[in-house]
Amino acid sequence: MRSTWGVLAGLLCLLALPACSQEKVAAAGPSPAYAQLLRTLYRETVPTIRPAELAALCQQPDAVVLLDTRTTAEYRVSHLRGARFVNFEQYEQATFPDLPRNRPVVVYCSVGYRSERVGERLKALGFSNVRNLYGGIFEWVNEGHAVYNAQGRTTDIHPYSALWSLWLTRGNKVYE
């Protein structure tokens, strides 16, 4: 029981640490606290791709398939340009028949936890080139990359919950 409380207290301390300023985050990547949080969340079963590397890759036509693995409400608020929606609540039944198994796929969610589960599913289905967006859409936005909704480019971003919103240092937080 004591160790469980210690782990919970440690995670709460991480969540309470202030995020870096926007300029520092954009220049230097995630804050040390956010990087530590990601280390505790990731199983490292799916290789990651950094936001800047993905942004460069997205400049090439048809270079990658983007799969947004959040909820419908999160996706509606904003997503990466060209991303396909994959409902996290139903991914375990998905077989992705319309995706070529050898095409590069990048999965993402808010911070990378849910998308790593979907990435594991894709790998189990025989996808050979799957990566998880490091830090998720939060880090993508924190580094200044664009997100879109049905109307076009937006600064709106769904922070998942008030607790997780601490890690989102840019954008207009919209709960739907």
PDB file of C-alpha atoms in Angstrom:
ATOM      1  CA  MET A   1       0.000   0.000   0.000  1.00  0.00           C
ATOM      2  CA  ARG A   2       2.821   2.372   0.872  1.00  0.00           C
ATOM      3  CA  SER A   3       4.482   2.025  -2.562  1.00  0.00           C
ATOM      4  CA  THR A   4       1.194   2.752  -4.345  1.00  0.00           C
ATOM      5  CA  TRP A   5       0.862   6.013  -2.420  1.00  0.00           C
ATOM      6  CA  GLY A   6       4.453   6.866  -3.265  1.00  0.00           C
ATOM      7  CA  VAL A   7       3.857   6.382  -6.983  1.00  0.00           C
ATOM      8  CA  LEU A   8       0.661   8.427  -6.847  1.00  0.00           C
ATOM      9  CA  ALA A   9       2.379  11.195  -4.903  1.00  0.00           C
ATOM     10  CA  GLY A  10       5.232  11.238  -7.413  1.00  0.00           C
ATOM     11  CA  LEU A  11       2.864  11.510 -10.374  1.00  0.00           C
ATOM     12  CA  LEU A  12       0.925  14.289  -8.669  1.00  0.00           C
ATOM     13  CA  CYS A  13       4.160  16.180  -8.062  1.00  0.00           C
ATOM     14  CA  LEU A  14       5.038  15.857 -11.748  1.00  0.00           C
ATOM     15  CA  LEU A  15       1.621  17.160 -12.723  1.00  0.00           C
ATOM     16  CA  ALA A  16       1.958  20.110 -10.379  1.00  0.00           C
ATOM     17  CA  LEU A  17       5.239  21.326 -11.849  1.00  0.00           C
ATOM     18  CA  PRO A  18       4.823  24.366 -14.045  1.00  0.00           C
ATOM     19  CA  ALA A  19       5.346  23.918 -17.765  1.00  0.00           C
ATOM     20  CA  CYS A  20       8.155  25.776 -19.491  1.00  0.00           C
ATOM     21  CA  SER A  21       7.449  29.012 -21.279  1.00  0.00           C
ATOM     22  CA  GLN A  22       6.263  28.685 -24.861  1.00  0.00           C
ATOM     23  CA  GLU A  23       9.535  29.969 -26.264  1.00  0.00           C
ATOM     24  CA  LYS A  24      11.605  27.441 -24.334  1.00  0.00           C
ATOM     25  CA  VAL A  25       9.307  24.564 -25.279  1.00  0.00           C
ATOM     26  CA  ALA A  26       9.378  25.426 -28.969  1.00  0.00           C
ATOM     27  CA  ALA A  27      13.158  25.754 -28.974  1.00  0.00           C
ATOM     28  CA  ALA A  28      14.152  22.933 -26.667  1.00  0.00           C
ATOM     29  CA  GLY A  29      11.393  20.331 -26.835  1.00  0.00           C
ATOM     30  CA  PRO A  30       9.238  19.306 -23.907  1.00  0.00           C
ATOM     31  CA  SER A  31       9.857  20.543 -20.401  1.00  0.00           C
ATOM     32  CA  PRO A  32      11.859  18.162 -18.197  1.00  0.00           C
ATOM     33  CA  ALA A  33       8.698  17.470 -16.182  1.00  0.00           C
ATOM     34  CA  TYR A  34       6.695  16.602 -19.310  1.00  0.00           C
ATOM     35  CA  ALA A  35       9.518  14.413 -20.602  1.00  0.00           C
ATOM     36  CA  GLN A  36       9.541  12.585 -17.248  1.00  0.00           C
ATOM     37  CA  LEU A  37       5.777  12.121 -17.373  1.00  0.00           C
ATOM     38  CA  LEU A  38       6.059  10.640 -20.874  1.00  0.00           C
ATOM     39  CA  ARG A  39       8.751   8.222 -19.668  1.00  0.00           C
ATOM     40  CA  THR A  40       6.310   6.949 -17.027  1.00  0.00           C
ATOM     41  CA  LEU A  41       3.452   6.602 -19.528  1.00  0.00           C
ATOM     42  CA  TYR A  42       5.191   5.023 -22.520  1.00  0.00           C
ATOM     43  CA  ARG A  43       5.859   1.292 -22.672  1.00  0.00           C
ATOM     44  CA  GLU A  44       8.323   1.883 -25.539  1.00  0.00           C
ATOM     45  CA  THR A  45       6.594  -0.779 -27.621  1.00  0.00           C
ATOM     46  CA  VAL A  46       6.142   1.567 -30.591  1.00  0.00           C
ATOM     47  CA  PRO A  47       9.013   3.764 -31.833  1.00  0.00           C
ATOM     48  CA  THR A  48       8.369   7.490 -31.521  1.00  0.00           C
ATOM     49  CA  ILE A  49       8.757  10.313 -34.004  1.00  0.00           C
ATOM     50  CA  ARG A  50       9.412  13.892 -32.866  1.00  0.00           C
ATOM     51  CA  PRO A  51       7.040  16.648 -33.989  1.00  0.00           C
ATOM     52  CA  ALA A  52       9.678  18.469 -36.070  1.00  0.00           C
ATOM     53  CA  GLU A  53      10.565  15.247 -37.911  1.00  0.00           C
ATOM     54  CA  LEU A  54       6.892  14.513 -38.599  1.00  0.00           C
ATOM     55  CA  ALA A  55       6.317  18.086 -39.803  1.00  0.00           C
ATOM     56  CA  ALA A  56       9.132  17.668 -42.340  1.00  0.00           C
ATOM     57  CA  LEU A  57       7.773  14.283 -43.417  1.00  0.00           C
ATOM     58  CA  CYS A  58       4.295  15.764 -43.906  1.00  0.00           C
ATOM     59  CA  GLN A  59       5.732  18.187 -46.475  1.00  0.00           C
ATOM     60  CA  GLN A  60       6.125  15.248 -48.852  1.00  0.00           C
ATOM     61  CA  PRO A  61       2.893  14.148 -50.557  1.00  0.00           C
ATOM     62  CA  ASP A  62       1.557  10.791 -49.359  1.00  0.00           C
ATOM     63  CA  ALA A  63       4.663  10.181 -47.242  1.00  0.00           C
ATOM     64  CA  VAL A  64       2.742   9.046 -44.183  1.00  0.00           C
ATOM     65  CA  VAL A  65      -0.706   8.056 -42.962  1.00  0.00           C
ATOM     66  CA  LEU A  66      -1.742   9.968 -39.841  1.00  0.00           C
ATOM     67  CA  LEU A  67      -4.160   8.306 -37.414  1.00  0.00           C
ATOM     68  CA  ASP A  68      -5.765  10.406 -34.676  1.00  0.00           C
ATOM     69  CA  THR A  69      -6.631   8.013 -31.868  1.00  0.00           C
ATOM     70  CA  ARG A  70      -8.540  10.344 -29.559  1.00  0.00           C
ATOM     71  CA  THR A  71     -12.275  10.759 -28.998  1.00  0.00           C
ATOM     72  CA  THR A  72     -14.715  12.202 -31.506  1.00  0.00           C
ATOM     73  CA  ALA A  73     -14.987  15.428 -29.477  1.00  0.00           C
ATOM     74  CA  GLU A  74     -11.204  15.864 -29.366  1.00  0.00           C
ATOM     75  CA  TYR A  75     -10.878  15.244 -33.107  1.00  0.00           C
ATOM     76  CA  ARG A  76     -13.687  17.697 -33.921  1.00  0.00           C
ATOM     77  CA  VAL A  77     -11.953  20.515 -32.035  1.00  0.00           C
ATOM     78  CA  SER A  78      -8.717  20.016 -33.992  1.00  0.00           C
ATOM     79  CA  HIS A  79      -6.366  17.467 -35.495  1.00  0.00           C
ATOM     80  CA  LEU A  80      -3.308  17.257 -37.725  1.00  0.00           C
ATOM     81  CA  ARG A  81      -3.994  18.050 -41.372  1.00  0.00           C
ATOM     82  CA  GLY A  82      -5.055  14.938 -43.255  1.00  0.00           C
ATOM     83  CA  ALA A  83      -5.373  12.757 -40.152  1.00  0.00           C
ATOM     84  CA  ARG A  84      -7.876   9.925 -40.173  1.00  0.00           C
ATOM     85  CA  PHE A  85      -9.996   9.432 -37.081  1.00  0.00           C
ATOM     86  CA  VAL A  86      -9.647   6.135 -35.200  1.00  0.00           C
ATOM     87  CA  ASN A  87     -11.989   5.910 -32.247  1.00  0.00           C
ATOM     88  CA  PHE A  88      -9.839   4.824 -29.323  1.00  0.00           C
ATOM     89  CA  GLU A  89     -12.827   3.228 -27.626  1.00  0.00           C
ATOM     90  CA  GLN A  90     -13.182   0.762 -30.524  1.00  0.00           C
ATOM     91  CA  TYR A  91      -9.644   0.284 -31.848  1.00  0.00           C
ATOM     92  CA  GLU A  92      -9.280  -3.233 -30.453  1.00  0.00           C
ATOM     93  CA  GLN A  93     -11.834  -4.482 -33.000  1.00  0.00           C
ATOM     94  CA  ALA A  94     -10.428  -2.468 -35.924  1.00  0.00           C
ATOM     95  CA  THR A  95      -8.567  -4.305 -38.684  1.00  0.00           C
ATOM     96  CA  PHE A  96      -7.705  -1.279 -40.860  1.00  0.00           C
ATOM     97  CA  PRO A  97      -8.433  -3.079 -44.154  1.00  0.00           C
ATOM     98  CA  ASP A  98      -7.977   0.076 -46.260  1.00  0.00           C
ATOM     99  CA  LEU A  99      -4.403   0.743 -45.092  1.00  0.00           C
ATOM    100  CA  PRO A 100      -1.441  -0.921 -46.844  1.00  0.00           C
ATOM    101  CA  ARG A 101       0.600  -2.843 -44.286  1.00  0.00           C
ATOM    102  CA  ASN A 102       3.923  -1.484 -45.624  1.00  0.00           C
ATOM    103  CA  ARG A 103       2.967   2.222 -45.668  1.00  0.00           C
ATOM    104  CA  PRO A 104       4.454   4.472 -42.930  1.00  0.00           C
ATOM    105  CA  VAL A 105       1.835   5.185 -40.247  1.00  0.00           C
ATOM    106  CA  VAL A 106       2.046   7.715 -37.414  1.00  0.00           C
ATOM    107  CA  VAL A 107      -0.448   7.455 -34.572  1.00  0.00           C
ATOM    108  CA  TYR A 108      -1.119  10.218 -32.081  1.00  0.00           C
ATOM    109  CA  CYS A 109      -3.411  11.250 -29.245  1.00  0.00           C
ATOM    110  CA  SER A 110      -3.119  13.967 -26.596  1.00  0.00           C
ATOM    111  CA  VAL A 111       0.191  12.849 -25.079  1.00  0.00           C
ATOM    112  CA  GLY A 112       0.982   9.515 -26.733  1.00  0.00           C
ATOM    113  CA  TYR A 113      -0.403   6.959 -24.293  1.00  0.00           C
ATOM    114  CA  ARG A 114      -3.583   5.952 -26.140  1.00  0.00           C
ATOM    115  CA  SER A 115      -1.873   6.124 -29.514  1.00  0.00           C
ATOM    116  CA  GLU A 116       0.837   3.744 -28.321  1.00  0.00           C
ATOM    117  CA  ARG A 117      -1.918   1.156 -27.628  1.00  0.00           C
ATOM    118  CA  VAL A 118      -3.278   1.646 -31.155  1.00  0.00           C
ATOM    119  CA  GLY A 119       0.271   1.391 -32.532  1.00  0.00           C
ATOM    120  CA  GLU A 120       0.679  -1.936 -30.736  1.00  0.00           C
ATOM    121  CA  ARG A 121      -2.544  -3.139 -32.401  1.00  0.00           C
ATOM    122  CA  LEU A 122      -1.300  -2.055 -35.829  1.00  0.00           C
ATOM    123  CA  LYS A 123       1.994  -3.863 -35.329  1.00  0.00           C
ATOM    124  CA  ALA A 124       0.121  -7.014 -34.259  1.00  0.00           C
ATOM    125  CA  LEU A 125      -1.890  -6.766 -37.492  1.00  0.00           C
ATOM    126  CA  GLY A 126       1.306  -6.784 -39.551  1.00  0.00           C
ATOM    127  CA  PHE A 127       1.965  -3.093 -40.148  1.00  0.00           C
ATOM    128  CA  SER A 128       5.711  -2.811 -40.613  1.00  0.00           C
ATOM    129  CA  ASN A 129       6.347   0.930 -40.165  1.00  0.00           C
ATOM    130  CA  VAL A 130       4.367   2.364 -37.243  1.00  0.00           C
ATOM    131  CA  ARG A 131       5.496   5.266 -35.082  1.00  0.00           C
ATOM    132  CA  ASN A 132       3.926   7.190 -32.217  1.00  0.00           C
ATOM    133  CA  LEU A 133       4.061  11.014 -32.171  1.00  0.00           C
ATOM    134  CA  TYR A 134       6.265  11.859 -29.188  1.00  0.00           C
ATOM    135  CA  GLY A 135       4.340  14.020 -26.744  1.00  0.00           C
ATOM    136  CA  GLY A 136       1.197  13.706 -28.852  1.00  0.00           C
ATOM    137  CA  ILE A 137      -0.785  16.585 -30.263  1.00  0.00           C
ATOM    138  CA  PHE A 138       0.099  18.599 -27.134  1.00  0.00           C
ATOM    139  CA  GLU A 139       3.799  18.629 -28.025  1.00  0.00           C
ATOM    140  CA  TRP A 140       2.931  19.205 -31.708  1.00  0.00           C
ATOM    141  CA  VAL A 141       1.021  22.374 -30.755  1.00  0.00           C
ATOM    142  CA  ASN A 142       3.548  23.390 -28.069  1.00  0.00           C
ATOM    143  CA  GLU A 143       6.251  23.405 -30.757  1.00  0.00           C
ATOM    144  CA  GLY A 144       4.133  25.699 -32.925  1.00  0.00           C
ATOM    145  CA  HIS A 145       2.843  23.271 -35.563  1.00  0.00           C
ATOM    146  CA  ALA A 146      -0.588  23.832 -37.088  1.00  0.00           C
ATOM    147  CA  VAL A 147      -3.807  21.988 -36.322  1.00  0.00           C
ATOM    148  CA  TYR A 148      -7.059  22.004 -38.270  1.00  0.00           C
ATOM    149  CA  ASN A 149     -10.777  21.438 -37.897  1.00  0.00           C
ATOM    150  CA  ALA A 150     -13.645  21.240 -40.411  1.00  0.00           C
ATOM    151  CA  GLN A 151     -13.392  24.999 -41.051  1.00  0.00           C
ATOM    152  CA  GLY A 152      -9.616  25.033 -41.632  1.00  0.00           C
ATOM    153  CA  ARG A 153      -6.618  26.058 -39.548  1.00  0.00           C
ATOM    154  CA  THR A 154      -7.389  26.753 -35.895  1.00  0.00           C
ATOM    155  CA  THR A 155      -5.693  27.554 -32.620  1.00  0.00           C
ATOM    156  CA  ASP A 156      -8.281  25.499 -30.723  1.00  0.00           C
ATOM    157  CA  ILE A 157      -7.104  22.343 -29.030  1.00  0.00           C
ATOM    158  CA  HIS A 158      -8.993  19.909 -26.818  1.00  0.00           C
ATOM    159  CA  PRO A 159      -6.917  19.404 -23.649  1.00  0.00           C
ATOM    160  CA  TYR A 160      -8.661  16.107 -22.745  1.00  0.00           C
ATOM    161  CA  SER A 161      -9.202  17.231 -19.118  1.00  0.00           C
ATOM    162  CA  ALA A 162      -8.272  20.069 -16.776  1.00  0.00           C
ATOM    163  CA  LEU A 163      -5.584  17.861 -15.227  1.00  0.00           C
ATOM    164  CA  TRP A 164      -3.901  17.114 -18.558  1.00  0.00           C
ATOM    165  CA  SER A 165      -4.301  20.694 -19.786  1.00  0.00           C
ATOM    166  CA  LEU A 166      -1.255  21.668 -17.689  1.00  0.00           C
ATOM    167  CA  TRP A 167       0.940  20.158 -20.411  1.00  0.00           C
ATOM    168  CA  LEU A 168      -0.597  22.205 -23.213  1.00  0.00           C
ATOM    169  CA  THR A 169       1.262  25.528 -23.253  1.00  0.00           C
ATOM    170  CA  ARG A 170      -0.045  26.933 -26.542  1.00  0.00           C
ATOM    171  CA  GLY A 171      -3.370  27.178 -28.273  1.00  0.00           C
ATOM    172  CA  ASN A 172      -6.887  27.969 -27.159  1.00  0.00           C
ATOM    173  CA  LYS A 173      -8.122  25.228 -24.817  1.00  0.00           C
ATOM    174  CA  VAL A 174     -11.611  24.127 -25.867  1.00  0.00           C
ATOM    175  CA  TYR A 175     -13.618  21.485 -24.049  1.00  0.00           C
ATOM    176  CA  GLU A 176     -16.493  20.099 -26.042  1.00  0.00           C
TER     177      GLU A 176
END
